[in-house]
mmCIF file of C-alpha atoms in Angstrom:
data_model
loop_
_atom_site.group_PDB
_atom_site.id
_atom_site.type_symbol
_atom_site.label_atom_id
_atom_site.label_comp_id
_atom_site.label_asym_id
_atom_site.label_seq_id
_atom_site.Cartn_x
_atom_site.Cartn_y
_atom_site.Cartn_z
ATOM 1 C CA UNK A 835 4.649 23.316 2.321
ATOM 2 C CA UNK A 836 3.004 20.312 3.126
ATOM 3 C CA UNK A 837 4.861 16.881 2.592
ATOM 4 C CA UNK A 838 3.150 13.775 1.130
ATOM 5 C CA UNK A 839 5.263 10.741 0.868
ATOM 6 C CA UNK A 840 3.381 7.543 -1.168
ATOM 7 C CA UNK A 841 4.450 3.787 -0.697
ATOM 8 C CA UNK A 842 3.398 1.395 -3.225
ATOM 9 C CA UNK A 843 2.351 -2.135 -3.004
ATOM 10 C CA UNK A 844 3.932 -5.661 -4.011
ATOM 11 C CA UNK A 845 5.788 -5.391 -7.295
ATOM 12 C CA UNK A 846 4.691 -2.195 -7.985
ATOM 13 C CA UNK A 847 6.683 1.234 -8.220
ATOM 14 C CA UNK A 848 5.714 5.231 -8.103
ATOM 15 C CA UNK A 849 3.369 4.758 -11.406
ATOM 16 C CA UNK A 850 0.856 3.358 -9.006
ATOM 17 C CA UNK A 851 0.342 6.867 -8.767
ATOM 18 C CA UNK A 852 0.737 8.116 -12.217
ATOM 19 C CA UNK A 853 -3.307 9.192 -12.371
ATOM 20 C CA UNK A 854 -3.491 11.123 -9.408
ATOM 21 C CA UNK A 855 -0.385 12.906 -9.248
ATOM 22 C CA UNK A 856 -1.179 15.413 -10.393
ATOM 23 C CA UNK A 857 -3.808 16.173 -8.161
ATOM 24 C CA UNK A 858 -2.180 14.809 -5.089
ATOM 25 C CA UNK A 859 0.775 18.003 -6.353
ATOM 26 C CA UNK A 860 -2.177 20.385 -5.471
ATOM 27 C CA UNK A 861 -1.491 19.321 -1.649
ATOM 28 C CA UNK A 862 1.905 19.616 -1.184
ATOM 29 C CA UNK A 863 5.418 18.104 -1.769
ATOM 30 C CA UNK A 864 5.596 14.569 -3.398
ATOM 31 C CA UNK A 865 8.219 11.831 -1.881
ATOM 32 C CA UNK A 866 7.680 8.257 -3.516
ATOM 33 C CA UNK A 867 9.431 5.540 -1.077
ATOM 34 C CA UNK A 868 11.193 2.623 -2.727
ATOM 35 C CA UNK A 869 10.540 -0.551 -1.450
ATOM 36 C CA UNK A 870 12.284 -3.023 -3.858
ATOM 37 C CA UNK A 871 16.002 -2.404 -1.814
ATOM 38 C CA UNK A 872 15.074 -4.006 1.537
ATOM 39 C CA UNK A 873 13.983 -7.279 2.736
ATOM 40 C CA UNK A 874 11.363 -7.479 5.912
ATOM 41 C CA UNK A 875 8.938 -4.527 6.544
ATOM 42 C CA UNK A 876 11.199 -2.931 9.353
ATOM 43 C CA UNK A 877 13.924 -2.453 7.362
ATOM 44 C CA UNK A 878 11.758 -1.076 4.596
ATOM 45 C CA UNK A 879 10.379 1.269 7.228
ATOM 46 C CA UNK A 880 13.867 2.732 8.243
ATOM 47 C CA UNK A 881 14.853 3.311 4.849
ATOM 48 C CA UNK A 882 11.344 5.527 4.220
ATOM 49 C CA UNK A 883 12.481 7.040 7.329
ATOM 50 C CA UNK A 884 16.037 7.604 5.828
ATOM 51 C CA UNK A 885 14.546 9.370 2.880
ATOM 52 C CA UNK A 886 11.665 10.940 4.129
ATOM 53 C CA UNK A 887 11.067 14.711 4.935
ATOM 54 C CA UNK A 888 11.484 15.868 8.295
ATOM 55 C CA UNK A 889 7.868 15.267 9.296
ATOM 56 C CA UNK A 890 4.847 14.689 6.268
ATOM 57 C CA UNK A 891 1.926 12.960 5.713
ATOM 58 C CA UNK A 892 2.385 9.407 5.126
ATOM 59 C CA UNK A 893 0.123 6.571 2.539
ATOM 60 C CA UNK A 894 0.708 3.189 2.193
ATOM 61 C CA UNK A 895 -0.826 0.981 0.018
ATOM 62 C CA UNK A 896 -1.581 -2.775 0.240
ATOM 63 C CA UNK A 897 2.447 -3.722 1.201
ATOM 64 C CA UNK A 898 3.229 -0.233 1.652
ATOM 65 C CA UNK A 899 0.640 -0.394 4.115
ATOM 66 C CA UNK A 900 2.387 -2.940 5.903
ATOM 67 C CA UNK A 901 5.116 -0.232 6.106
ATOM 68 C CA UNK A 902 3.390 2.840 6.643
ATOM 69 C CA UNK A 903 2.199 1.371 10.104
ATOM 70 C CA UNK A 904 5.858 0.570 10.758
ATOM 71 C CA UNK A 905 6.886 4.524 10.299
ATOM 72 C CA UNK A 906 4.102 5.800 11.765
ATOM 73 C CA UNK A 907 4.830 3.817 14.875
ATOM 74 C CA UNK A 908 8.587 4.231 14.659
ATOM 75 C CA UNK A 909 8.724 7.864 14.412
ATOM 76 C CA UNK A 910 5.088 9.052 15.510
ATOM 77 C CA UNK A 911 6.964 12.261 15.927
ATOM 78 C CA UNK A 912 7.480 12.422 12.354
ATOM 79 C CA UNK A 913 4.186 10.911 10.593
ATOM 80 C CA UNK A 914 1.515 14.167 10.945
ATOM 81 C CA UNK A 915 -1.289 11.919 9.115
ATOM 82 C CA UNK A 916 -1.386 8.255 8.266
ATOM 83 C CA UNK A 917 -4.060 7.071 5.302
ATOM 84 C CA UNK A 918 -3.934 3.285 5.095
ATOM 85 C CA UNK A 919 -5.390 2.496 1.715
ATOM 86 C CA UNK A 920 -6.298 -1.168 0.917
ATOM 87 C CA UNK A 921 -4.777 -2.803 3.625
ATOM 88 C CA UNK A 922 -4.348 -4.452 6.531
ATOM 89 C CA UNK A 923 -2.724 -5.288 9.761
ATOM 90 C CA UNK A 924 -2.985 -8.814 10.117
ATOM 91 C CA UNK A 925 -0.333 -11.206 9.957
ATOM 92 C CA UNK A 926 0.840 -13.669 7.458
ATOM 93 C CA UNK A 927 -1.258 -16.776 7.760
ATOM 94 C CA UNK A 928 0.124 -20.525 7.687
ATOM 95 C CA UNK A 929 -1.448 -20.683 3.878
ATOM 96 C CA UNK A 930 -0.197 -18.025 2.654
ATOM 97 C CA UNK A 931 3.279 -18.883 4.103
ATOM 98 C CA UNK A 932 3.675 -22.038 2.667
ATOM 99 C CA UNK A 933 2.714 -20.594 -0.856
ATOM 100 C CA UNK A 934 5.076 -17.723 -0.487
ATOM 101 C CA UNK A 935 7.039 -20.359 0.207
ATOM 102 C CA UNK A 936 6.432 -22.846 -2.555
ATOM 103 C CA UNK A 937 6.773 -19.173 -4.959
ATOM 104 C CA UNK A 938 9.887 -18.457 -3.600
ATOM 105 C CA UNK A 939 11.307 -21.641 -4.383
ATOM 106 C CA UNK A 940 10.127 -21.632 -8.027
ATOM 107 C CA UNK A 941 11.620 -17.567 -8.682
ATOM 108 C CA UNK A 942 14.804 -18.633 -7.257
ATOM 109 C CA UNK A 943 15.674 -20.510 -10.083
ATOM 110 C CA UNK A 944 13.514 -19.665 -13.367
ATOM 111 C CA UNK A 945 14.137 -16.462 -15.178
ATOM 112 C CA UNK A 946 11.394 -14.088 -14.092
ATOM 113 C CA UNK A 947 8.940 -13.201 -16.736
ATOM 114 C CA UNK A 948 6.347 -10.789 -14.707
ATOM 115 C CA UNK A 949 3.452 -11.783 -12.359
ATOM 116 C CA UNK A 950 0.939 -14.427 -13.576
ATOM 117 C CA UNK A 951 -1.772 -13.548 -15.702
ATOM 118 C CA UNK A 952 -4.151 -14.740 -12.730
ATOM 119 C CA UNK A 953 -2.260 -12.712 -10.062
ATOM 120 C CA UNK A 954 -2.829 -9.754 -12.048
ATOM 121 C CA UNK A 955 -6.315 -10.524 -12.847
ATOM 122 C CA UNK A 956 -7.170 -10.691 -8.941
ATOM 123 C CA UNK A 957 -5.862 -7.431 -8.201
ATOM 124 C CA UNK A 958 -8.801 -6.101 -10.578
ATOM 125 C CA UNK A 959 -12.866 -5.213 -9.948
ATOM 126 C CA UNK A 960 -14.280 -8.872 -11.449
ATOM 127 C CA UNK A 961 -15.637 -6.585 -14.341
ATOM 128 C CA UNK A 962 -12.165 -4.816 -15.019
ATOM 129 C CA UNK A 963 -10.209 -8.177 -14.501
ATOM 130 C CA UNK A 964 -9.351 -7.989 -18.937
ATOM 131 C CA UNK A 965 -8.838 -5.115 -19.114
ATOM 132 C CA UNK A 966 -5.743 -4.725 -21.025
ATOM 133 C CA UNK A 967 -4.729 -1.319 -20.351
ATOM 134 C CA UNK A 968 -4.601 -1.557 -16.363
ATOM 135 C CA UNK A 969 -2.999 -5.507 -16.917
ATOM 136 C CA UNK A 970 -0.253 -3.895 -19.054
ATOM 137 C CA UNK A 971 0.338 -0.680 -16.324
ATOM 138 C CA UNK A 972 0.627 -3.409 -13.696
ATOM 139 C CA UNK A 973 2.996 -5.831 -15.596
ATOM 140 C CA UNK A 974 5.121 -3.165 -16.903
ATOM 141 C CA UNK A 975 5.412 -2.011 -13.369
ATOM 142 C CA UNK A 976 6.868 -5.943 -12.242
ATOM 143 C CA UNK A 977 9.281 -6.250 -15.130
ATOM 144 C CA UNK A 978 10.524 -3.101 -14.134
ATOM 145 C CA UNK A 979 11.235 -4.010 -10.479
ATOM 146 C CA UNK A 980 12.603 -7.750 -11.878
ATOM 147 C CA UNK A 981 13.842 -11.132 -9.965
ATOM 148 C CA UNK A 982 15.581 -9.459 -7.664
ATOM 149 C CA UNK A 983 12.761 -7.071 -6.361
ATOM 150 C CA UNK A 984 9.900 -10.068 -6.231
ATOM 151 C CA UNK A 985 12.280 -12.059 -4.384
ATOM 152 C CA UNK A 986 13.262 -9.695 -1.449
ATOM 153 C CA UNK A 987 9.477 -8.940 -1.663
ATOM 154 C CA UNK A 988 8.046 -12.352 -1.329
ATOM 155 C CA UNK A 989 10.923 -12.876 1.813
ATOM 156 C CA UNK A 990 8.961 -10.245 3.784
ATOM 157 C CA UNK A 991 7.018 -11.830 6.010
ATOM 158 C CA UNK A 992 4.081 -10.041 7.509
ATOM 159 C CA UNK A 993 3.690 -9.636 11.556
ATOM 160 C CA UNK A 994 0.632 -8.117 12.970
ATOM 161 C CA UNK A 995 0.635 -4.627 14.097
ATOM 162 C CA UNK A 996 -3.068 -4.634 15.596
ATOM 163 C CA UNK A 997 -2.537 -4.094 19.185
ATOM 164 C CA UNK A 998 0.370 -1.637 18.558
ATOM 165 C CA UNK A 999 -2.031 0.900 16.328
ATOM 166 C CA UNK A 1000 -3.476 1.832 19.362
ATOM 167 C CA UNK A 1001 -0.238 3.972 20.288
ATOM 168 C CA UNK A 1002 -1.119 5.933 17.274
ATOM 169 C CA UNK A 1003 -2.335 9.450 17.811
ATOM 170 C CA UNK A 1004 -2.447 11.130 14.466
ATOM 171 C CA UNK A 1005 -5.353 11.100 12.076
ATOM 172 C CA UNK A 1006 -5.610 8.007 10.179
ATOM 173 C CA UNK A 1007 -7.408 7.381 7.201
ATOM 174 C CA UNK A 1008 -8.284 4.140 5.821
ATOM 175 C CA UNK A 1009 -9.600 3.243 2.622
ATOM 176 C CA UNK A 1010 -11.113 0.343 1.242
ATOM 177 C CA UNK A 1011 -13.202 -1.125 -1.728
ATOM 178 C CA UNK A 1012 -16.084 -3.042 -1.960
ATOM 179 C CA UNK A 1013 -15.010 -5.987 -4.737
ATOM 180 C CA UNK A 1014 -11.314 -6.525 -3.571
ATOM 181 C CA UNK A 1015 -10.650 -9.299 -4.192
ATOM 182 C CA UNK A 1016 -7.079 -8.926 -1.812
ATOM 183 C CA UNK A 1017 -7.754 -7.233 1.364
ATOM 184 C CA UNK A 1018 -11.394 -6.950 3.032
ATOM 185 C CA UNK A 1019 -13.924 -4.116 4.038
ATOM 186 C CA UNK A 1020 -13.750 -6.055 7.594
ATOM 187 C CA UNK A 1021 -9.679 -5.685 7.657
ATOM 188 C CA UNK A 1022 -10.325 -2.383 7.622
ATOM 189 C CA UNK A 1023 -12.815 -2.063 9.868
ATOM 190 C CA UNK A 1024 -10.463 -4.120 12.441
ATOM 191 C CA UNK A 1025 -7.814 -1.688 12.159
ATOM 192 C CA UNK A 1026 -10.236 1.395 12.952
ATOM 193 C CA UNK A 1027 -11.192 -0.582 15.877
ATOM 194 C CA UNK A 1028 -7.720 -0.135 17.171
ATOM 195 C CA UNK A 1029 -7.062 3.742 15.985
ATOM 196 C CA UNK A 1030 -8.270 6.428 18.187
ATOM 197 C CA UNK A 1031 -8.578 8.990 15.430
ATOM 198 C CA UNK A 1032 -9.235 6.639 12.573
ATOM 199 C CA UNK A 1033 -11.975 7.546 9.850
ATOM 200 C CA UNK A 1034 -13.054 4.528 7.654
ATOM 201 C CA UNK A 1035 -14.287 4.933 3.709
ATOM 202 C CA UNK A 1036 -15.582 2.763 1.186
ATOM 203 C CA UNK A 1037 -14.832 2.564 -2.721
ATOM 204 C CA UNK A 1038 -17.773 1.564 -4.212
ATOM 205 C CA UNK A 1039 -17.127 -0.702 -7.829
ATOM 206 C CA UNK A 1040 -13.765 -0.870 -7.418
ATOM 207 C CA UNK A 1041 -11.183 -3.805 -6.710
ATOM 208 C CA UNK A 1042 -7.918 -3.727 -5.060
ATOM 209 C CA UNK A 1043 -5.927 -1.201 -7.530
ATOM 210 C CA UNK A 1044 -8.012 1.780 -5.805
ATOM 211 C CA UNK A 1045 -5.272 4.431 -6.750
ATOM 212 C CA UNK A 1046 -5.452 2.879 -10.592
ATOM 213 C CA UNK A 1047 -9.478 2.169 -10.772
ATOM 214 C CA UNK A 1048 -10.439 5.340 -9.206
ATOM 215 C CA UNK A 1049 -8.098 7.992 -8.772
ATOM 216 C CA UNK A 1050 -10.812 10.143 -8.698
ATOM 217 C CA UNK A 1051 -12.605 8.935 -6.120
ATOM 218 C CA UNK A 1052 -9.697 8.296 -3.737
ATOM 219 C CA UNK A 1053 -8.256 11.869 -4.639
ATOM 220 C CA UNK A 1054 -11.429 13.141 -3.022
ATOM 221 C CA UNK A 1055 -11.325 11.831 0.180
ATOM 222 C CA UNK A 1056 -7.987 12.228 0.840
ATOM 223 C CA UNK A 1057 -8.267 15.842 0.283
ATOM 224 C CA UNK A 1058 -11.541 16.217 2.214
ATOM 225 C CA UNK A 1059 -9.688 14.301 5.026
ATOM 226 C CA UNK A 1060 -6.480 15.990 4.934
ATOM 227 C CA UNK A 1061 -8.699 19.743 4.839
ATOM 228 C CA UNK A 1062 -11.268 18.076 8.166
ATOM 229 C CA UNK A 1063 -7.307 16.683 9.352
ATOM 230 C CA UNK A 1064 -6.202 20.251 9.661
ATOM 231 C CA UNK A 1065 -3.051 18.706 8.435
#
């Protein structure tokens, strides 16, 4: 049986997945990592590791992509297939430092009451960006985390893993969409530059929340990769 195990992004939990599990059951065994418990991305990493399956197929998303490359290059024994969805692997930059920073400072000591209205906006196609129904999946998914979560998130910093992806040996597949908003096409692309086996595809009409916007779409080419993957 083949073992898939799914890391979500910032403030978000397993119902990132919620409309393609389902289909995602159809290719094997489903392992959702946690990443609310830990604070830095290799400590997330060993606790995946920790509850992982012997060896499986790994995704990370935005964060969780962060983290994925950690595993994979932790335990390359271990990680069969990597897909890299919405993501990158640059690091932190001196902006977005100083407002982490300046966000961190204001959490610490205000009651938290979700993400902002214009955080969650952002994370949306510019054409889905009101739409209530994804805003409310998305918020419900932060209040269910709470303070403590978003504040051991926002306190992992990110480091850059480019030059180390080119230890990586297994298929890779890496996923990105054309209107987000988040994390480029051309962050992507860098990261295939660095990936002997990496295979790059393109949302079209979608922002950041692939998994949420089009689960359809994403479904498909992880199965045709994982099928061409032989894994």
């Amino acid at each position: 049986m083949r073992n898939l195990v799914l890391l979500p992004g910032f403030m978000l939990n397993e119902h990132l997945w919620d409309d393609m599990r389902g289909d995602l059951a159809t290719l094997g065994s489903l392992t959702f990592g946690d990443l609310g418990r830990d604070i830095g991305i290799q400590a997330m990493a060993d606790a995946v590791l920790q509850q992982a399956p012997e060896r499986f197929v790994l995704f990370g998303f935005s964060m969780g992509g962060f983290v994925a490359q950690a595993v994979a290059l932790k335990a390359p024994e271990r990680v069969l297939g990597l897909a890299l969805l919405n993501t990158s692997s640059r690091p932190q930059t001196a902006q977005e430092s100083a407002s982490t920073k300046a966000q961190l400072d204001i959490a610490q000591r205000t009651p938290f009451k979700g993400l902002t209205s214009r955080a969650l906006a952002s994370s949306l196609h510019p054409a889905r960006s009101t739409d209530r129904a994804l805003l409310d999946r998305l918020q419900a998914m932060a209040l269910a985390n709470g303070k403590e979560v978003f504040l051991r998130q926002l306190q992992t910093l990110r480091d850059s893993n480019a030059e180390q992806l080119k230890q990586l040996q297994c298929p890779v597949l890496i996923v990105a969409s054309d209107e987000d908003r988040l994390r480029s096409v051309e962050e992507s692309e860098e990261m295939a530059r660095q990936i002997a086996q990496a295979r790059v595809e393109i949302v079209a009409d979608c922002g950041h929340m692939t998994p949420m916007e089009k689960p359809r779409e994403l479904f498909a080419l992880i199965e045709e990769w994982i099928v061409q993957s032989g894994l």
